[in-house]
Coordinates of C-alpha atoms in Angstrom, one line a residue:
Chain A
M1 CA -53.7 5.3 167.1
D2 CA -55.9 7.5 169.2
W3 CA -54.4 8.8 172.5
G4 CA -54.7 11.7 174.9
V5 CA -53.9 13.1 178.3
T6 CA -56.2 14.3 181.0
D7 CA -55.4 17.0 183.6
L8 CA -51.7 16.3 183.4
T9 CA -49.2 18.2 185.6
C10 CA -45.7 18.5 184.1
R11 CA -42.8 19.1 186.5
R12 CA -39.3 20.2 185.7
G13 CA -37.0 20.1 188.6
A14 CA -38.9 21.0 191.7
R15 CA -41.4 23.3 189.9
D16 CA -44.7 22.5 188.2
V17 CA -44.4 24.1 184.8
L18 CA -47.8 23.1 183.3
T19 CA -51.0 22.1 185.0
G20 CA -54.3 20.8 183.8
V21 CA -53.0 19.8 180.3
T22 CA -55.8 18.0 178.5
F23 CA -56.0 17.1 174.9
R24 CA -56.6 14.2 172.5
V25 CA -54.8 13.3 169.3
G26 CA -56.5 11.1 166.8
A27 CA -54.8 8.5 164.6
G28 CA -53.2 10.0 161.6
R29 CA -53.2 13.5 163.2
A30 CA -50.4 15.8 164.2
V31 CA -50.5 18.4 166.9
R32 CA -48.2 21.3 166.8
L33 CA -47.1 22.7 170.1
T34 CA -46.7 26.4 170.2
G35 CA -45.7 28.8 172.9
P36 CA -42.8 31.2 173.7
N37 CA -39.4 29.9 174.8
G38 CA -39.6 28.4 178.3
S39 CA -43.3 27.9 178.2
G40 CA -42.9 24.1 178.8
K41 CA -43.0 22.5 175.4
T42 CA -40.0 20.4 176.1
T43 CA -41.2 19.5 179.6
L44 CA -44.5 18.3 178.2
L45 CA -42.7 16.1 175.6
R46 CA -40.2 14.7 178.2
T47 CA -43.2 13.9 180.5
L48 CA -45.0 12.0 177.8
A49 CA -41.7 10.2 176.9
G50 CA -41.6 8.9 180.4
L51 CA -38.5 10.7 181.4
A52 CA -40.2 12.9 184.1
P53 CA -43.1 11.2 186.0
P54 CA -46.1 13.5 186.2
P55 CA -47.1 14.3 189.8
R56 CA -50.8 14.4 188.7
G57 CA -53.0 13.4 185.7
T58 CA -53.2 10.5 183.4
V59 CA -51.7 9.6 180.0
D60 CA -54.2 7.5 178.1
A61 CA -51.9 5.6 175.7
P62 CA -50.4 2.1 175.7
P63 CA -46.9 1.8 177.2
D64 CA -44.1 2.0 174.6
A65 CA -46.2 4.1 172.3
F66 CA -43.9 7.1 172.2
A67 CA -40.7 7.7 170.4
F68 CA -38.9 10.8 171.6
A69 CA -36.5 13.0 169.6
G70 CA -35.1 15.8 171.7
H71 CA -32.4 18.5 171.2
A72 CA -29.6 15.9 171.4
D73 CA -29.5 13.3 168.7
G74 CA -28.1 10.4 170.6
L75 CA -25.5 9.5 168.1
K76 CA -22.0 8.3 169.0
G77 CA -19.3 10.2 167.1
Q78 CA -17.0 7.2 166.9
L79 CA -19.6 5.0 165.3
T80 CA -20.7 5.3 161.7
V81 CA -24.2 6.4 160.8
G82 CA -25.2 2.9 159.9
E83 CA -23.8 1.4 163.1
N84 CA -25.6 4.0 165.2
L85 CA -28.9 3.2 163.5
R86 CA -28.4 -0.5 163.8
F87 CA -27.7 -0.1 167.5
W88 CA -31.0 1.7 168.0
A89 CA -32.8 -0.9 165.9
G90 CA -31.4 -3.6 168.2
V91 CA -32.4 -1.7 171.3
F92 CA -35.9 -1.2 170.0
G93 CA -36.1 -4.8 168.7
A94 CA -36.7 -3.7 165.1
D95 CA -35.7 -5.9 162.2
P96 CA -32.5 -4.8 160.3
G97 CA -34.6 -3.9 157.2
T98 CA -35.9 -0.8 158.9
V99 CA -32.4 0.6 159.1
E100 CA -32.1 0.4 155.3
E101 CA -35.5 2.1 155.0
A102 CA -34.5 4.8 157.4
L103 CA -31.2 5.5 155.5
D104 CA -33.2 6.0 152.3
A105 CA -35.9 8.1 153.8
F106 CA -33.5 10.7 155.1
A107 CA -31.1 10.5 152.1
L108 CA -28.4 9.1 154.4
R109 CA -27.3 6.3 152.1
P110 CA -24.1 8.0 150.9
L111 CA -23.2 8.8 154.6
A112 CA -24.0 5.4 156.0
G113 CA -20.3 4.5 156.3
R114 CA -19.1 7.8 157.7
R115 CA -18.4 8.5 161.3
A116 CA -21.1 10.5 163.0
A117 CA -18.5 12.9 164.4
D118 CA -17.6 13.9 160.8
L119 CA -21.1 14.9 159.8
S120 CA -22.4 18.5 159.5
A121 CA -25.0 19.7 162.0
G122 CA -27.8 19.2 159.4
Q123 CA -26.6 15.7 158.5
T124 CA -26.4 14.8 162.2
R125 CA -30.0 16.0 162.7
R126 CA -31.2 13.9 159.8
A127 CA -29.4 10.8 161.3
G128 CA -31.1 11.6 164.6
L129 CA -34.5 11.8 163.0
A130 CA -33.9 8.6 161.0
R131 CA -33.7 6.9 164.4
L132 CA -37.5 7.6 164.8
L133 CA -38.2 5.2 162.0
V134 CA -36.2 2.3 163.5
T135 CA -38.1 2.6 166.8
G136 CA -41.2 1.4 165.1
R137 CA -43.3 3.4 167.6
P138 CA -46.7 4.9 166.6
V139 CA -46.4 8.3 168.3
W140 CA -43.5 10.6 167.6
L141 CA -42.7 13.3 170.1
L142 CA -40.6 15.8 168.3
D143 CA -38.8 18.7 170.0
E144 CA -37.7 21.3 167.4
P145 CA -37.0 18.6 164.8
T146 CA -36.1 21.1 162.0
V147 CA -33.2 22.9 163.8
S148 CA -30.2 23.1 161.5
L149 CA -32.0 21.5 158.6
D150 CA -32.0 23.2 155.2
A151 CA -35.2 24.0 153.3
A152 CA -35.0 20.8 151.2
S153 CA -34.5 18.6 154.2
V154 CA -37.3 20.3 156.1
E155 CA -39.6 19.5 153.1
A156 CA -38.4 15.9 153.0
F157 CA -38.9 15.5 156.7
G158 CA -42.4 17.0 156.4
T159 CA -43.2 14.4 153.7
R160 CA -41.9 11.6 155.9
V161 CA -44.0 12.7 158.9
A162 CA -47.0 12.9 156.6
R163 CA -46.3 9.3 155.5
H164 CA -46.1 8.3 159.2
L165 CA -49.4 9.9 159.8
A166 CA -51.0 8.3 156.7
G167 CA -49.9 5.0 158.2
G168 CA -52.0 5.5 161.3
G169 CA -49.3 7.1 163.5
S170 CA -49.5 10.4 165.2
A171 CA -47.1 13.1 166.1
L172 CA -46.7 15.9 168.7
I173 CA -44.3 18.5 167.3
A174 CA -42.9 21.5 169.1
T175 CA -41.7 23.7 166.2
H176 CA -41.6 27.3 165.1
V177 CA -41.6 26.2 161.4
A178 CA -44.6 25.1 159.4
L179 CA -44.1 21.5 158.2
G180 CA -47.0 21.7 155.7
L181 CA -48.9 18.8 157.3
P182 CA -52.6 18.6 156.5
G183 CA -55.0 18.7 159.3
T184 CA -52.6 19.8 162.0
Q185 CA -54.1 21.3 165.1
A186 CA -52.2 23.8 167.1
L187 CA -51.9 23.6 170.9
D188 CA -50.7 26.7 172.8
V189 CA -48.8 25.4 175.8
A190 CA -48.9 28.9 177.4
A191 CA -52.6 28.3 178.2
F192 CA -51.6 25.6 180.7
A193 CA -48.6 27.5 182.2
Q194 CA -48.4 28.1 185.9
A195 CA -48.9 31.7 187.1
V196 CA -45.2 31.9 188.0
G197 CA -44.3 30.4 184.6
A198 CA -41.2 30.9 182.7
S199 CA -42.8 33.3 180.1
V200 CA -42.7 35.8 182.9
A201 CA -39.1 35.1 183.6
D202 CA -38.3 35.5 179.9
A203 CA -39.9 38.9 179.9
A204 CA -37.6 39.9 182.7
F205 CA -34.7 38.4 180.7
A206 CA -35.7 40.4 177.6
D207 CA -35.8 43.6 179.6
A208 CA -32.4 42.9 181.0
I209 CA -30.8 42.5 177.6
E210 CA -32.5 45.6 176.1
Chain B
M1 CA -28.9 -5.4 176.4
I2 CA -26.3 -7.5 174.6
G3 CA -26.4 -4.8 171.9
L4 CA -25.6 -2.2 174.4
V5 CA -22.7 -4.1 175.8
R6 CA -21.4 -4.7 172.3
R7 CA -21.7 -1.0 171.4
D8 CA -19.9 0.1 174.6
L9 CA -17.1 -2.4 173.8
T10 CA -16.9 -1.1 170.2
L11 CA -16.7 2.5 171.5
A12 CA -14.0 1.6 174.0
L13 CA -11.9 0.0 171.3
R14 CA -12.3 2.8 168.8
A15 CA -9.9 5.7 168.9
G16 CA -10.1 7.7 172.1
G17 CA -12.3 5.1 173.8
G18 CA -9.7 4.3 176.5
A19 CA -10.1 0.5 176.6
G20 CA -6.5 -0.1 177.7
L21 CA -6.3 2.9 180.1
A22 CA -7.1 0.9 183.3
L23 CA -4.7 -1.8 182.4
V24 CA -1.9 0.6 181.7
F25 CA -2.6 2.4 184.9
F26 CA -2.5 -0.8 186.8
L27 CA 0.8 -1.8 185.2
T28 CA 2.3 1.7 186.0
F29 CA 1.0 1.7 189.6
V30 CA 2.5 -1.7 190.4
T31 CA 5.8 -0.9 188.6
L32 CA 6.2 2.5 190.4
T33 CA 5.5 0.9 193.7
A34 CA 8.2 -1.7 193.1
L35 CA 10.6 1.0 192.0
G36 CA 9.7 3.3 194.9
V37 CA 10.0 0.7 197.7
G38 CA 13.1 -0.9 196.3
P39 CA 13.7 -4.4 195.0
R40 CA 13.8 -6.2 198.3
A41 CA 11.8 -9.4 198.7
D42 CA 11.5 -9.1 202.5
V43 CA 9.9 -5.6 202.2
L44 CA 7.8 -6.1 199.1
A45 CA 6.4 -9.6 199.6
P46 CA 4.4 -8.8 202.7
V47 CA 2.7 -5.8 201.1
A48 CA 2.3 -7.4 197.6
P49 CA -1.4 -8.6 198.1
G50 CA -2.4 -5.1 199.3
I51 CA -0.6 -3.3 196.6
L52 CA -2.0 -5.4 193.8
W53 CA -5.6 -5.1 195.1
L54 CA -5.3 -1.4 195.7
G55 CA -4.0 -1.0 192.2
A56 CA -7.0 -2.9 190.9
V57 CA -9.4 -0.8 192.9
L58 CA -7.9 2.5 191.7
A59 CA -7.7 1.3 188.1
C60 CA -11.4 0.5 188.1
L61 CA -12.1 3.9 189.4
L62 CA -10.3 5.6 186.5
S63 CA -12.9 5.4 183.7
L64 CA -16.0 5.5 185.9
D65 CA -16.8 9.2 185.4
R66 CA -17.2 8.6 181.6
L67 CA -19.6 5.7 182.1
F68 CA -22.8 7.7 182.0
A69 CA -21.6 11.2 181.4
L70 CA -20.8 10.8 177.7
D71 CA -24.2 9.2 177.1
A72 CA -25.9 11.9 179.0
E73 CA -24.2 14.7 177.0
D74 CA -25.2 13.4 173.6
G75 CA -28.7 12.5 174.6
T76 CA -28.2 8.7 174.3
L77 CA -29.1 8.2 178.0
D78 CA -32.5 9.9 177.5
L79 CA -33.3 7.7 174.5
L80 CA -32.1 4.5 176.3
L81 CA -34.5 5.2 179.2
T82 CA -37.4 5.6 176.8
A83 CA -36.4 2.3 175.0
P84 CA -38.0 -1.0 175.8
L85 CA -34.9 -2.0 177.8
P86 CA -35.6 -1.3 181.5
A87 CA -33.2 1.1 183.2
E88 CA -32.0 -1.7 185.4
G89 CA -30.9 -3.5 182.2
T90 CA -29.1 -0.4 181.0
A91 CA -27.2 -0.1 184.3
A92 CA -26.3 -3.8 184.3
A93 CA -25.1 -3.7 180.7
K94 CA -23.0 -0.6 181.4
A95 CA -21.4 -2.4 184.4
A96 CA -20.7 -5.5 182.3
A97 CA -19.1 -3.5 179.6
H98 CA -17.0 -1.6 182.2
W99 CA -15.9 -4.9 183.8
L100 CA -14.9 -6.3 180.4
T101 CA -12.7 -3.3 179.7
T102 CA -11.2 -3.0 183.2
G103 CA -11.6 -5.9 185.6
A104 CA -11.1 -8.7 183.0
P105 CA -7.8 -7.4 181.6
L106 CA -6.5 -6.7 185.1
T107 CA -7.3 -10.3 186.1
V108 CA -5.4 -11.6 183.1
A109 CA -2.4 -9.2 183.7
A110 CA -2.1 -9.8 187.4
P111 CA 0.0 -13.0 187.3
V112 CA 2.6 -11.2 185.1
L113 CA 3.0 -8.5 187.7
A114 CA 2.9 -10.7 190.8
P115 CA 6.6 -11.7 190.5
L116 CA 7.6 -8.0 190.3
L117 CA 6.4 -7.7 193.9
F118 CA 7.9 -11.0 195.0
L119 CA 4.4 -12.5 195.6
P120 CA 5.0 -16.2 196.4
G121 CA 4.2 -18.5 193.5
P122 CA 1.4 -20.6 195.3
A123 CA -0.5 -17.4 195.9
V124 CA -0.7 -16.4 192.2
P125 CA -3.7 -18.6 191.3
W126 CA -5.5 -17.2 194.4
L127 CA -4.7 -13.7 193.2
V128 CA -6.3 -14.4 189.9
A129 CA -9.3 -16.1 191.5
S130 CA -9.8 -13.2 194.0
L131 CA -9.6 -10.6 191.2
A132 CA -12.0 -12.5 188.9
L133 CA -14.5 -12.8 191.8
G134 CA -14.0 -9.4 193.2
T135 CA -13.7 -6.9 190.3
P136 CA -17.3 -7.4 189.1
A137 CA -18.4 -5.9 192.4
L138 CA -16.1 -2.9 191.8
S139 CA -17.6 -2.3 188.4
M140 CA -21.2 -2.6 189.8
I141 CA -20.5 -0.3 192.7
G142 CA -18.8 2.2 190.3
T143 CA -21.8 2.1 188.0
F144 CA -24.1 3.0 190.9
G145 CA -21.8 5.9 191.8
A146 CA -21.7 7.1 188.2
A147 CA -25.5 6.9 188.0
L148 CA -25.7 9.1 191.2
T149 CA -23.4 11.8 189.9
V150 CA -24.5 11.7 186.2
G151 CA -26.2 15.2 186.3
L152 CA -23.2 16.9 187.9
K153 CA -20.8 18.9 185.8
R154 CA -17.8 18.2 188.1
G155 CA -18.9 14.9 189.4
S156 CA -15.7 12.9 189.1
L157 CA -14.2 13.8 192.4
L158 CA -17.5 13.3 194.2
L159 CA -17.8 10.0 192.4
S160 CA -14.4 8.8 193.8
L161 CA -15.3 9.9 197.3
L162 CA -18.7 8.0 197.0
V163 CA -17.3 4.8 195.4
L164 CA -14.1 4.2 197.4
P165 CA -15.7 3.7 200.8
L166 CA -18.1 1.2 199.2
C167 CA -15.2 -0.7 197.8
I168 CA -13.7 -1.4 201.3
P169 CA -15.3 -4.9 201.8
T170 CA -14.1 -6.1 198.4
L171 CA -10.6 -4.7 199.0
V172 CA -10.3 -6.2 202.5
F173 CA -11.5 -9.7 201.6
G174 CA -9.7 -9.7 198.2
A175 CA -6.4 -8.7 199.7
D176 CA -7.0 -11.2 202.6
V177 CA -7.4 -14.1 200.2
V178 CA -4.0 -13.4 198.6
R179 CA -2.3 -12.7 202.0
R180 CA -3.6 -16.0 203.5
A181 CA -2.6 -17.9 200.4
A182 CA 0.9 -16.3 200.5
A183 CA 1.3 -17.3 204.2
G184 CA 0.3 -20.9 203.3
L185 CA -3.1 -20.7 205.1
D186 CA -6.5 -21.7 203.8
P187 CA -7.9 -18.7 201.8
S188 CA -11.4 -20.2 201.2
T189 CA -13.2 -18.2 203.9
P190 CA -12.3 -14.7 202.7
L191 CA -12.9 -16.0 199.1
A192 CA -16.4 -17.0 200.0
L193 CA -17.0 -13.6 201.7
L194 CA -15.6 -11.9 198.6
G195 CA -18.0 -13.8 196.4
A196 CA -20.9 -12.9 198.8
V197 CA -20.1 -9.2 198.5
T198 CA -20.0 -9.5 194.7
L199 CA -23.3 -11.4 194.5
A200 CA -25.0 -8.9 196.8
A201 CA -23.7 -6.0 194.7
L202 CA -24.9 -7.6 191.4
A203 CA -28.3 -8.4 192.9
G204 CA -29.1 -5.1 194.5
L205 CA -27.1 -2.3 192.8
P206 CA -28.6 -2.4 189.3
F207 CA -31.9 -1.4 190.9
A208 CA -30.3 1.4 192.9
A209 CA -28.4 2.6 189.8
A210 CA -31.6 2.6 187.8
A211 CA -33.5 4.6 190.4
A212 CA -30.6 7.1 190.6
L213 CA -30.6 7.5 186.8
R214 CA -34.4 8.1 186.7
I215 CA -34.1 10.8 189.4
N216 CA -31.2 12.5 187.8
L217 CA -32.8 12.8 184.4
R218 CA -36.2 14.1 185.7

């Protein structure tokens, strides 16, 4: 699916973090968001997910195109991995078969009956990413998806994203690790940062801790 | 939406979910009042409708601060708002699950506690009717309050201060139904008003709660 944004302003709190964000992503393509901490990668992803309405600009994509995976995984500790995924499948109206597929894709089958609270950080992350599959949405918005994943899981995740792309989907990924995806464009968020952007604030922070 | 209600009920029934908390609080509140005031029918009977209804209001308040806060902490709320389910549906489902774990058990337990406060027998069915009709409004008002305070770290006190004044009409009409029934008068007028308050809350507040959620997660 081909989608893009034009002249988008992204706001976090009362402050415009990014202005004039313009790009297009073709079907089967992934875009990697780069930029220093605080440059607005998460804000851009949250704006596209519909969590923060943009004050200006347009998003040229059908509604319900985006699946968002942020820093928090949205798993309930008291429910098992399988129950968590089935709940999200129900919310997104997916058929129960996708849950089985997602369990296999992220090697979660042995953990399906375990409470999410008893998982390790990496296993929790894999369960959180498996949720992307049950949403059935074409565009994945990924915010640091590989945090706390081991090398093998990162590779498996890269393979799964590549399959999603091959199936006509697309992805916007904020990451500091290369996922080995072919044909990935890089988009430096800092280019759209406001003059009083957070990269300046981070420099002051770095000075302070020196 | 039904899936969300079912998940919330499952969570409440699992260890640490606190499903019985409101009910136990209600039982304790009423028992302590009876013990504190003393077992005299001429003192307890006139205040019984007020005590029972006040206990119900406070019990409903008890679990409200967890309503959205837990979902906000683990990221579930963000994901729910990006799901096909509208935020209004999320708020309504949350309120329904809250009522099923607080208001509904209270309504069932109330007839058992009524004799403890010497509430006259003919008033007991009206007590049940008023609680069944009134407590959904308490859950809905509480959901709205919880949505307003979801982003705040220490929101629970503010939540109580926001929600309690909004519960006044329900408390006044609910207690009046039972009082009139206990005095042998016709309780249908306050019962109708109680129902009107509940219907207004159910019709309007899901939209207000959804708006509050969207603003708080921005």
